[in-house]
Amino acid sequence: MVQHDSEVDHSAQVDNNSEMDNSAEVLLRDAIQRLSAAGVPSPRVDAEVLAAHVLDVSRGRLAAMAIAGRVLTAAQAARFTELVGERADRVPLQHLTGRAPFRHLQLRVGPGVFIPRPETEQVVQVALDQLSSMAQSRPAGWRPRVVDLGTGSGALAAAIAAEHPQAEVHAVELSAAAAAWAELNLAPLGVTLHQRDLREVPPEWEASFDVVVSNPPYIPEGMVPREEEVRVHDPELALYGGGAHGLAMPFAVIETAKRLLVPGGWFILEHAEVQAPALAARCRTDAALSAVATHQDLTGRDRATSATLDEEPASPMKEWPA
Ligand SMILES: C[S@@+](CC[C@H](N)C(=O)[O-])C[C@H]1O[C@@H](n2cnc3c(N)ncnc32)[C@H](O)[C@@H]1O
């Protein structure tokens, strides 16, 4: 059981010091060494996050506790050491804390669901900017319908619902395990979750959404991720996009988006940097799409593509310019 800072058993200092040093400072130092030896990329941060999680305090408070020479109870020290061991075995940090920070949210995550990545936060920002821009040319009180295809933990749908509360947000996920996590994150925000295949949406959904967002699987077949956290713990269904270039699922998202969007509707999908030219070309040669744009992540890499579904049905002239 997690014990609050105020409940830390100071008497444990006497008992435990006779056998082992359970001071926060020493436990953290040992954990950092153990995580470094295991090749964990950010050993200090991970050790502090795990200790803060066990003590149910912020990392800032934990730092203050360590400086003040605070001692953990035997149970807290044992729990911390157990979690550090699992992290050294490369279980994702977010599985151990049960939470993944995503924009302003702390999403519930665990085995069976893809851990949301920081670059996806940028895709959300582009979508929010687009919603604000679209609202300017729509009647007052416009309530955009947004759908997130392949929602995983619900990251994109949850962030959009939280930050653009006027939107009616839906989310689609095929995996039952992922959908269970998504439901925990999405229900409190009023997002409707549909457990189904994003390639087989019902006819009544057609031409009914203003915005489609997606971070689909896109890793090429045979390109196995190096990090054990990803290779072993992210579900295969979340990783591999299908086909030699991993583009089968991204292309499927574009096809579904075209069916779901109202004329003038807009979609964005995340992808790998190397896939940007192929996806932009696919959209530019599609007679029904226009305003194709490539978007960079915070490190300047081309990581998302967006396009608008034309207001008018495509005319043959669009393909055969004079
Ligand atoms: C790369 S993960 C992204 C999850 C989430 N959108 C995020 O950004 O954190 C892709 C998600 O698509 C789901 N998925 C894969 N194939 C699908 C399909 N045919 N229909 C619906 N969801 C699918 C996977 O289960 C996984 O949750």
XYZ file of C-alpha atoms and ligand atoms in Angstrom:
349
model
C 0.000 0.000 0.000
C 1.278 3.478 -0.825
C 2.036 5.576 2.220
C 1.869 9.362 2.186
C 4.863 11.494 3.060
C 3.240 12.584 6.288
C 2.817 8.923 7.238
C 6.462 7.938 6.710
C 7.532 5.844 9.651
C 10.538 7.627 11.134
C 10.993 4.913 13.733
C 12.006 2.690 10.821
C 15.223 4.685 10.658
C 16.420 3.070 13.870
C 15.273 -0.481 13.011
C 16.387 -0.523 9.424
C 19.674 1.215 9.889
C 20.832 -1.731 11.968
C 20.469 -3.972 8.877
C 20.399 -1.770 5.798
C 20.258 1.870 4.892
C 16.756 2.712 3.712
C 17.413 6.415 3.398
C 15.907 7.918 0.269
C 19.328 9.187 -0.743
C 21.004 5.776 -0.607
C 18.103 3.917 -2.173
C 18.062 6.395 -5.052
C 21.818 6.192 -5.546
C 21.719 2.371 -5.652
C 18.723 2.416 -8.012
C 20.448 4.812 -10.420
C 23.498 2.542 -10.512
C 21.336 -0.530 -11.124
C 19.330 1.130 -13.895
C 22.493 2.515 -15.550
C 24.059 -0.947 -15.519
C 20.900 -2.319 -17.173
C 21.183 0.265 -19.978
C 18.038 2.199 -19.050
C 18.349 5.488 -20.976
C 17.348 7.906 -18.182
C 18.273 6.139 -14.911
C 18.054 9.156 -12.602
C 14.657 10.302 -13.832
C 13.266 6.771 -13.743
C 14.571 6.106 -10.218
C 13.079 9.368 -8.976
C 9.736 8.751 -10.698
C 9.501 5.279 -9.160
C 10.434 6.497 -5.669
C 7.974 9.370 -5.930
C 5.323 6.869 -7.085
C 5.940 4.557 -4.116
C 5.806 7.468 -1.664
C 2.894 9.127 -3.486
C 4.720 12.467 -3.566
C 5.954 14.745 -6.360
C 9.537 14.436 -7.637
C 10.245 17.869 -6.111
C 9.044 16.678 -2.712
C 11.094 13.509 -3.090
C 14.231 15.579 -3.729
C 13.523 17.558 -0.558
C 13.020 14.320 1.393
C 16.333 12.920 0.142
C 18.207 16.093 1.120
C 16.568 16.038 4.549
C 17.816 12.478 5.110
C 14.371 10.909 5.224
C 14.112 7.141 5.583
C 11.598 4.882 3.897
C 9.747 2.200 5.827
C 10.856 -1.361 5.162
C 7.720 -1.943 3.084
C 8.300 1.181 0.999
C 11.951 0.327 0.442
C 11.039 -3.228 -0.581
C 8.388 -1.994 -3.021
C 10.802 0.542 -4.510
C 13.539 -2.079 -4.929
C 11.042 -4.429 -6.595
C 9.967 -1.743 -9.091
C 13.584 -0.812 -9.840
C 14.245 -4.498 -10.562
C 11.351 -4.606 -13.024
C 12.557 -1.398 -14.670
C 16.069 -2.901 -14.933
C 14.342 -5.803 -16.764
C 13.129 -3.070 -19.167
C 9.459 -3.060 -18.191
C 8.285 0.410 -19.347
C 8.285 3.041 -16.629
C 4.667 3.877 -17.466
C 3.582 0.261 -16.865
C 5.136 0.414 -13.416
C 3.462 3.668 -12.412
C 0.275 2.896 -14.384
C 0.287 6.419 -15.827
C 1.571 8.160 -18.945
C 1.714 11.962 -19.051
C 0.164 13.305 -22.266
C -0.281 17.070 -22.658
C -2.331 18.080 -19.578
C -3.503 14.544 -18.861
C -2.209 11.584 -16.891
C -3.469 8.650 -18.955
C -4.015 5.211 -17.419
C -1.833 2.647 -19.210
C -0.515 -0.877 -18.700
C 0.080 -4.177 -20.463
C -1.805 -4.481 -23.765
C -1.809 -0.829 -24.760
C 0.639 1.364 -26.709
C 2.365 3.968 -24.516
C 1.612 7.428 -25.972
C 4.689 9.287 -27.243
C 5.641 12.972 -26.885
C 5.612 13.572 -30.677
C 1.900 12.720 -30.747
C 1.282 15.700 -28.459
C 2.362 17.870 -31.389
C -0.198 16.180 -33.691
C -2.867 17.106 -31.142
C -1.709 20.729 -31.257
C -2.019 20.850 -35.059
C -5.529 19.360 -34.808
C -6.564 21.875 -32.120
C -5.263 24.760 -34.245
C -7.210 23.392 -37.207
C -10.415 23.126 -35.155
C -10.023 26.756 -34.034
C -9.437 27.857 -37.612
C -12.436 25.880 -38.940
C -14.680 27.321 -36.207
C -14.103 30.823 -37.587
C -15.947 29.970 -40.812
C -18.737 27.960 -39.108
C -21.875 29.235 -37.350
C -21.589 30.256 -33.692
C -21.990 27.262 -31.400
C -20.591 24.884 -34.037
C -20.010 21.471 -32.458
C -17.406 19.658 -34.576
C -17.513 15.875 -34.752
C -14.026 14.419 -34.360
C -12.913 10.787 -34.584
C -9.593 9.226 -33.547
C -8.788 6.073 -35.563
C -6.680 3.502 -33.637
C -7.005 5.318 -30.345
C -4.873 3.005 -28.156
C -4.991 4.491 -24.656
C -7.248 7.215 -26.072
C -4.442 9.787 -26.141
C -5.489 11.920 -29.134
C -9.227 11.672 -28.460
C -8.817 12.444 -24.753
C -6.577 15.457 -25.311
C -8.891 16.913 -27.982
C -11.967 16.382 -25.782
C -10.187 18.023 -22.838
C -8.790 20.974 -24.774
C -11.615 21.587 -27.268
C -14.679 20.826 -25.129
C -17.083 22.016 -27.848
C -16.168 18.922 -29.907
C -18.155 15.686 -29.957
C -15.326 13.164 -29.906
C -15.382 9.493 -30.931
C -12.573 6.937 -30.792
C -12.078 3.654 -32.670
C -9.886 0.790 -31.434
C -9.690 -2.843 -32.581
C -7.819 -4.402 -29.658
C -10.001 -5.400 -26.696
C -7.063 -4.945 -24.283
C -6.294 -1.438 -25.551
C -9.992 -0.527 -25.593
C -10.250 -1.420 -21.889
C -7.523 1.142 -21.077
C -9.049 3.678 -23.478
C -12.415 3.387 -21.770
C -10.816 4.335 -18.427
C -9.330 7.470 -19.995
C -12.165 8.435 -22.331
C -15.365 7.854 -20.358
C -14.669 10.674 -17.841
C -14.193 13.071 -20.774
C -17.431 12.081 -22.524
C -15.687 10.481 -25.531
C -17.567 7.610 -27.198
C -15.394 4.548 -27.764
C -16.160 2.051 -30.566
C -14.355 -1.277 -30.489
C -14.072 -2.090 -34.183
C -11.762 -2.194 -37.213
C -10.995 1.292 -38.546
C -11.136 -0.140 -42.091
C -14.751 -1.273 -41.693
C -16.761 1.673 -40.445
C -20.570 1.521 -40.671
C -22.276 3.288 -43.610
C -24.167 5.639 -41.268
C -20.845 7.201 -40.213
C -20.035 8.259 -43.760
C -19.714 12.009 -44.436
C -20.498 12.786 -40.799
C -17.169 13.859 -39.232
C -15.448 17.245 -39.501
C -12.023 16.085 -38.370
C -10.255 12.698 -38.389
C -7.064 12.210 -36.365
C -4.898 9.113 -36.232
C -1.593 7.738 -35.076
C -1.873 4.339 -36.755
C 0.642 1.467 -36.712
C 3.326 2.284 -39.312
C 6.546 0.330 -38.628
C 7.599 -1.683 -41.709
C 7.552 -5.474 -41.504
C 10.924 -6.831 -40.436
C 12.045 -3.544 -38.886
C 11.969 -4.714 -35.287
C 12.348 -1.885 -32.720
C 15.663 -1.935 -30.828
C 14.303 -0.822 -27.439
C 13.074 -3.760 -25.401
C 10.340 -1.598 -23.866
C 8.832 -1.175 -27.341
C 9.679 -4.575 -28.866
C 8.392 -6.631 -25.935
C 5.796 -4.441 -24.249
C 4.051 -2.411 -26.983
C 1.449 -4.670 -28.667
C 2.371 -5.869 -32.184
C -1.001 -4.666 -33.486
C 0.038 -1.147 -32.438
C 3.424 -1.239 -34.140
C 3.446 -2.825 -37.585
C 1.708 -0.946 -40.377
C 1.715 -3.784 -42.884
C 3.652 -4.170 -46.091
C 7.355 -3.736 -46.765
C 7.160 -0.002 -46.057
C 4.653 -0.129 -43.199
C 2.218 1.987 -45.200
C -0.787 -0.359 -45.499
C -2.451 0.961 -42.336
C -1.607 4.652 -42.980
C -3.117 4.293 -46.483
C -6.178 2.597 -44.939
C -6.561 5.545 -42.552
C -6.591 7.943 -45.526
C -9.259 5.864 -47.291
C -11.417 5.703 -44.157
C -10.939 9.421 -43.502
C -12.217 10.188 -47.028
C -15.365 8.174 -46.303
C -15.949 9.671 -42.856
C -15.347 13.352 -43.579
C -17.948 15.879 -44.559
C -17.000 17.929 -47.664
C -14.445 20.476 -46.440
C -13.480 18.175 -43.566
C -9.832 17.687 -42.570
C -7.647 14.806 -41.430
C -4.183 14.352 -39.964
C -2.154 11.218 -39.429
C 1.164 10.602 -37.723
C 3.855 8.516 -39.446
C 7.600 7.841 -39.580
C 9.841 10.540 -41.049
C 10.809 8.401 -44.077
C 7.124 7.860 -44.931
C 6.333 11.585 -45.312
C 7.044 11.835 -49.087
C 4.999 8.701 -49.909
C 2.010 9.856 -47.872
C 2.111 13.405 -49.231
C 2.342 12.027 -52.787
C -0.574 9.677 -52.133
C -2.724 12.609 -50.938
C -1.607 14.991 -53.721
C -2.500 12.494 -56.458
C -5.903 11.852 -54.883
C -8.415 13.931 -56.837
C -10.686 14.249 -53.776
C -8.048 15.826 -51.528
C -6.407 19.242 -51.393
C -4.360 21.474 -49.040
C -1.956 18.614 -48.394
C 0.585 19.575 -45.715
C 3.472 17.897 -43.921
C 4.017 18.744 -40.243
C 7.214 18.580 -38.206
C 7.710 17.401 -34.659
C 9.608 19.503 -32.129
C 12.929 18.184 -33.465
C 12.062 19.278 -37.012
C 11.317 15.828 -38.430
C 8.420 15.331 -40.894
C 6.087 13.293 -38.682
C 2.505 14.012 -39.765
C 0.490 14.636 -42.933
C -2.821 16.444 -43.234
C -5.263 17.137 -46.070
C -8.741 18.501 -46.692
C -11.570 16.648 -48.423
C -12.746 18.840 -51.298
C -16.056 20.668 -50.976
C -17.094 19.569 -54.476
C -16.891 16.014 -55.822
C -13.641 15.574 -57.767
C -13.939 16.555 -61.411
C -11.942 14.858 -64.168
C -10.407 18.305 -64.932
C -8.546 18.158 -61.627
C -6.548 15.210 -62.896
C -6.071 16.676 -66.402
C -5.132 20.326 -65.950
C -5.082 22.485 -69.080
C 0.656 3.317 -32.821
S -0.706 2.858 -31.797
C -1.274 4.494 -31.388
C -2.249 4.561 -30.260
C -2.679 5.999 -29.919
N -3.361 6.589 -31.053
C -1.489 6.846 -29.515
O -1.096 7.713 -30.300
O -0.956 6.645 -28.423
C -1.899 2.306 -33.032
C -3.225 1.816 -32.458
O -4.054 1.376 -33.544
C -4.725 0.189 -33.160
N -5.102 -0.542 -34.378
C -4.312 -1.302 -35.168
N -5.002 -1.791 -36.205
C -6.270 -1.332 -36.073
C -7.453 -1.490 -36.842
N -7.484 -2.228 -37.965
N -8.584 -0.870 -36.419
C -8.576 -0.118 -35.275
N -7.484 0.056 -34.502
C -6.338 -0.545 -34.893
C -3.725 -0.537 -32.298
O -4.322 -1.520 -31.490
C -3.108 0.618 -31.518
O -3.823 0.863 -30.341
